[in-house]
Short mmCIF file of C-alpha atoms in Angstrom, two decimals:
data_model
loop_
_atom_site.label_atom_id
_atom_site.label_comp_id
_atom_site.label_asym_id
_atom_site.label_seq_id
_atom_site.Cartn_x
_atom_site.Cartn_y
_atom_site.Cartn_z
CA MET A 297 0.00 0.00 0.00
CA GLU A 298 2.83 2.37 0.87
CA ASN A 299 4.59 1.62 -2.43
CA ALA A 300 1.35 2.35 -4.28
CA ASN A 301 1.10 5.75 -2.57
CA VAL A 302 4.71 6.56 -3.42
CA THR A 303 4.14 5.59 -7.04
CA SER A 304 0.95 7.65 -7.15
CA LYS A 305 2.77 10.71 -5.76
CA ARG A 306 5.58 10.27 -8.30
CA ASN A 307 3.08 10.06 -11.15
CA LEU A 308 1.29 13.14 -9.85
CA ASN A 309 4.57 15.06 -9.56
CA PHE A 310 5.55 13.92 -13.05
CA LYS A 311 2.25 15.18 -14.49
CA LYS A 312 2.63 18.47 -12.66
CA GLY A 313 6.15 18.79 -14.02
CA LEU A 314 4.95 18.20 -17.58
CA GLN A 315 2.15 20.74 -17.10
CA GLN A 316 4.64 23.28 -15.78
CA ILE A 317 6.99 22.71 -18.72
CA LYS A 318 4.06 23.07 -21.13
CA HIS A 319 3.05 26.30 -19.39
CA ASP A 320 6.61 27.69 -19.49
CA LEU A 321 7.51 26.66 -23.05
CA ILE A 322 4.18 26.97 -24.85
CA ASP A 323 1.31 28.56 -22.92
CA PHE A 324 3.08 31.63 -21.50
CA PRO A 325 4.97 32.57 -24.71
CA LEU A 326 1.70 32.28 -26.64
CA TYR A 327 0.07 34.42 -23.96
CA ILE A 328 2.71 37.10 -24.59
CA ILE A 329 1.90 36.94 -28.31
CA SER A 330 -1.80 37.49 -27.63
CA SER A 331 -1.39 40.04 -24.79
CA PRO A 332 2.13 41.51 -24.95
CA PHE A 333 1.66 44.33 -22.42
CA LYS A 334 0.12 42.02 -19.85
CA GLY A 335 2.58 39.22 -20.63
CA TYR A 336 5.70 41.33 -20.26
CA GLY A 337 4.14 42.92 -17.19
CA ASP A 338 3.81 39.45 -15.68
CA ILE A 339 7.51 38.85 -16.35
CA LYS A 340 8.45 41.99 -14.44
CA PHE A 341 5.88 42.11 -11.66
CA GLU A 342 4.54 38.56 -11.25
CA GLY A 343 7.74 36.56 -11.65
CA GLU A 344 6.47 34.80 -14.77
CA GLY A 345 8.97 33.75 -17.41
CA LYS A 346 12.04 31.62 -16.89
CA THR A 347 15.63 32.34 -17.85
CA TRP A 348 16.12 28.76 -19.01
CA VAL A 349 13.05 29.03 -21.24
CA ALA A 350 14.39 32.29 -22.69
CA THR A 351 17.69 30.53 -23.43
CA VAL A 352 15.90 27.57 -25.05
CA ILE A 353 13.93 29.97 -27.26
CA LEU A 354 17.17 31.71 -28.26
CA LEU A 355 18.85 28.39 -29.12
CA ILE A 356 15.80 27.24 -31.09
CA PHE A 357 15.91 30.52 -33.02
CA GLY A 358 19.55 29.84 -33.90
CA PHE A 359 18.74 26.33 -35.13
CA VAL A 360 15.73 27.56 -37.11
CA GLN A 361 17.96 30.12 -38.83
CA ILE A 362 20.29 27.27 -39.83
CA ILE A 363 17.34 25.29 -41.18
CA LYS A 364 16.16 28.40 -43.04
CA GLU A 365 19.53 28.90 -44.72
CA VAL A 366 20.06 25.23 -45.55
CA TYR A 367 16.60 23.86 -46.35
CA SER A 368 14.75 26.77 -47.93
CA GLY A 369 13.49 25.92 -51.41
CA TYR A 370 16.07 26.33 -54.15
CA LEU A 371 13.92 28.96 -55.89
CA PHE A 372 14.25 31.19 -52.82
CA ASN A 373 17.72 30.15 -51.65
CA SER A 374 20.80 31.66 -53.27
CA ASN A 375 23.21 30.00 -50.84
CA LYS A 376 25.67 27.47 -52.19
CA PRO A 377 25.84 24.35 -49.97
CA GLU A 378 29.64 24.39 -49.96
CA ASP A 379 29.71 28.01 -48.76
CA ILE A 380 27.31 27.55 -45.83
CA ASN A 381 28.96 27.88 -42.42
CA ILE A 382 26.55 26.48 -39.83
CA LEU A 383 28.51 27.81 -36.86
CA MET A 384 28.62 31.29 -38.38
CA ILE A 385 24.87 31.26 -39.04
CA PHE A 386 24.19 30.19 -35.46
CA ALA A 387 26.57 32.77 -34.01
CA THR A 388 25.16 35.63 -36.10
CA SER A 389 21.66 34.65 -34.95
CA VAL A 390 22.37 34.32 -31.23
CA LEU A 391 25.11 36.86 -30.48
CA PRO A 392 23.14 39.95 -31.65
CA ILE A 393 20.46 39.17 -29.05
CA LEU A 394 23.09 38.99 -26.31
CA LEU A 395 24.64 42.20 -27.61
CA LEU A 396 21.24 43.90 -27.61
CA THR A 397 20.71 42.84 -24.00
CA ILE A 398 24.04 44.22 -22.82
CA ALA A 399 23.70 47.45 -24.80
CA ASN A 400 20.14 48.14 -23.68
CA TRP A 401 20.96 47.40 -20.05
CA SER A 402 23.96 49.75 -20.13
CA ILE A 403 21.86 52.56 -21.60
CA THR A 404 18.66 52.14 -19.58
CA THR A 405 20.64 51.95 -16.33
CA LEU A 406 21.78 55.51 -17.01
CA MET A 407 18.22 56.49 -17.95
CA ASP A 408 16.76 55.18 -14.67
CA GLY A 409 15.11 52.21 -16.35
CA THR A 410 13.60 49.78 -13.86
CA GLY A 411 14.20 46.65 -15.92
CA SER A 412 16.98 44.32 -14.82
CA MET A 413 19.33 42.59 -17.26
CA LYS A 414 17.29 39.42 -16.72
CA ASP A 415 14.10 41.28 -17.69
CA ILE A 416 15.73 42.71 -20.80
CA TYR A 417 17.13 39.32 -21.80
CA MET A 418 13.70 37.72 -21.49
CA VAL A 419 12.10 40.54 -23.50
CA PHE A 420 14.51 40.07 -26.40
CA THR A 421 14.26 36.28 -26.32
CA TYR A 422 10.53 35.80 -25.72
CA SER A 423 9.96 38.24 -28.60
CA LEU A 424 11.59 35.63 -30.87
CA TYR A 425 8.73 33.17 -30.37
CA LEU A 426 6.52 34.51 -33.16
CA PRO A 427 9.42 35.03 -35.63
CA ILE A 428 10.42 31.38 -35.04
CA ILE A 429 6.93 30.29 -36.07
CA PHE A 430 6.95 32.57 -39.11
CA ASN A 431 10.42 31.40 -40.18
CA VAL A 432 9.32 27.76 -40.03
CA ILE A 433 6.26 28.61 -42.13
CA GLN A 434 8.50 30.45 -44.57
CA VAL A 435 10.78 27.42 -44.99
CA VAL A 436 7.79 25.14 -45.61
CA LEU A 437 6.21 27.53 -48.13
CA SER A 438 9.51 28.04 -49.97
CA ASN A 439 9.58 24.33 -50.74
CA VAL A 440 6.04 24.08 -52.11
CA MET A 441 5.44 27.43 -53.83
CA SER A 442 6.57 28.76 -57.18
CA LEU A 443 8.11 32.13 -57.96
CA ASP A 444 4.68 33.42 -58.95
CA GLU A 445 3.59 32.84 -55.35
CA SER A 446 6.75 34.30 -53.82
CA ALA A 447 4.79 37.13 -52.21
CA PHE A 448 3.53 34.73 -49.54
CA VAL A 449 7.06 33.58 -48.73
CA TYR A 450 8.45 37.11 -48.53
CA PHE A 451 5.44 38.22 -46.48
CA PHE A 452 6.35 35.85 -43.65
CA ALA A 453 10.03 36.81 -43.95
CA GLY A 454 9.28 40.52 -43.63
CA PHE A 455 6.52 40.18 -41.05
CA SER A 456 8.76 38.14 -38.75
CA ILE A 457 11.15 41.10 -38.56
CA VAL A 458 8.33 43.59 -37.99
CA ALA A 459 6.77 41.34 -35.33
CA TYR A 460 10.06 41.00 -33.47
CA CYS A 461 10.71 44.75 -33.41
CA LEU A 462 7.14 45.45 -32.27
CA TYR A 463 7.10 42.88 -29.46
CA ALA A 464 10.61 43.79 -28.29
CA PHE A 465 9.64 47.48 -28.17
CA ILE A 466 6.47 46.74 -26.20
CA GLY A 467 8.52 44.60 -23.83
CA LEU A 468 11.09 47.34 -23.25
CA VAL A 469 8.35 49.92 -22.63
CA THR A 470 6.79 47.59 -20.07
CA VAL A 471 9.84 46.40 -18.13
CA HIS A 472 11.51 49.82 -17.98
CA GLU A 473 8.24 51.67 -17.33
CA PHE A 474 9.18 54.29 -19.91
CA GLY A 475 6.89 56.51 -21.93
CA PHE A 476 6.81 56.24 -25.72
CA LEU A 477 9.32 59.02 -26.48
CA LYS A 478 11.74 57.90 -23.79
CA SER A 479 11.52 54.34 -25.10
CA VAL A 480 12.32 55.52 -28.64
CA MET A 481 15.29 57.46 -27.28
CA ALA A 482 16.44 54.36 -25.39
CA VAL A 483 16.27 52.31 -28.60
CA ILE A 484 18.31 54.90 -30.51
CA LEU A 485 20.93 55.04 -27.76
CA THR A 486 20.97 51.23 -27.61
CA ILE A 487 21.84 51.11 -31.31
CA ALA A 488 24.59 53.68 -30.68
CA ALA A 489 25.89 51.59 -27.76
CA ILE A 490 25.99 48.51 -30.00
CA LEU A 491 28.08 50.39 -32.55
CA ILE A 492 30.46 51.54 -29.81
CA ILE A 493 30.77 48.01 -28.41
CA LEU A 494 31.47 46.61 -31.88
CA PHE A 495 34.05 49.33 -32.56
CA ILE A 496 35.85 48.65 -29.28
CA THR A 497 35.71 44.88 -29.92
CA VAL A 498 37.21 45.24 -33.40
CA LEU A 499 39.84 47.61 -31.99
CA LEU A 500 40.81 45.14 -29.26
CA ILE A 501 40.97 42.24 -31.70
CA SER A 502 43.20 44.30 -33.99
CA LEU A 503 45.40 45.31 -31.05
CA MET A 504 45.69 41.72 -29.87
CA GLY A 505 46.69 40.72 -33.40
CA GLU A 506 49.43 43.35 -33.42
CA VAL A 507 50.68 42.21 -30.01
CA PHE A 508 50.72 38.59 -31.19
CA ILE A 509 52.74 39.55 -34.28
CA PHE A 510 55.14 41.59 -32.11
CA ILE A 511 55.70 38.68 -29.70
CA ARG A 512 56.15 36.22 -32.55
CA THR A 513 58.70 38.53 -34.17
CA ILE A 514 60.68 38.82 -30.93
CA ILE A 515 60.67 35.03 -30.46
CA SER A 516 61.82 34.53 -34.06
CA GLU A 517 64.65 37.03 -33.56
CA ILE A 518 65.74 35.30 -30.34
CA ILE A 519 65.74 31.89 -32.04
CA LEU A 520 67.77 33.23 -34.97
CA HIS A 521 70.20 34.90 -32.60
CA LEU A 522 70.73 31.72 -30.56
CA SER A 523 71.16 29.57 -33.64
#
């Protein structure tokens, strides 16, 4: 009898765990799509949203971008298979989101934004949910439609970008508790911060390359001198 109770509790906990995962991965992101202001408000004020779910969404977005580049119909895909770099596609899909998070946090901190880096990260990642769906639809349509029907394919491609920008903007307005104009200013300054970060990164990489060449030259001179 005791074993039966233990088994029953385990089954109940397992079902609850599955329901929670379904809520976190499917129900709540879809709720954000249908009610973005309320959904992002729940992330900030109600503790909804999970960092691990945000990371899973980001990783799925990266993999979907790979699928889009590799498996889109040949009529709509100008990529040559031998030129496709899967790691580069994944990196260029994921890293910009992380860069956006860092840049926006650095700017909104100075502007008295109330959103934490975790809030900002979840805004930028949960906003990818609808574009992921649209990108999958685009890949499917590109394999079954002709060039005469290309408008449908390009519609989903363009609307996924518009949807992401719209949901991300709504999320930033909500988590930072900014007005419209202040939010627009924050977005502009975030773009400027991204450019500055990229410039500094390129500068550091170039400097490190010069240092490496300098050290290698010194070592070569020492070796030649000793020989």
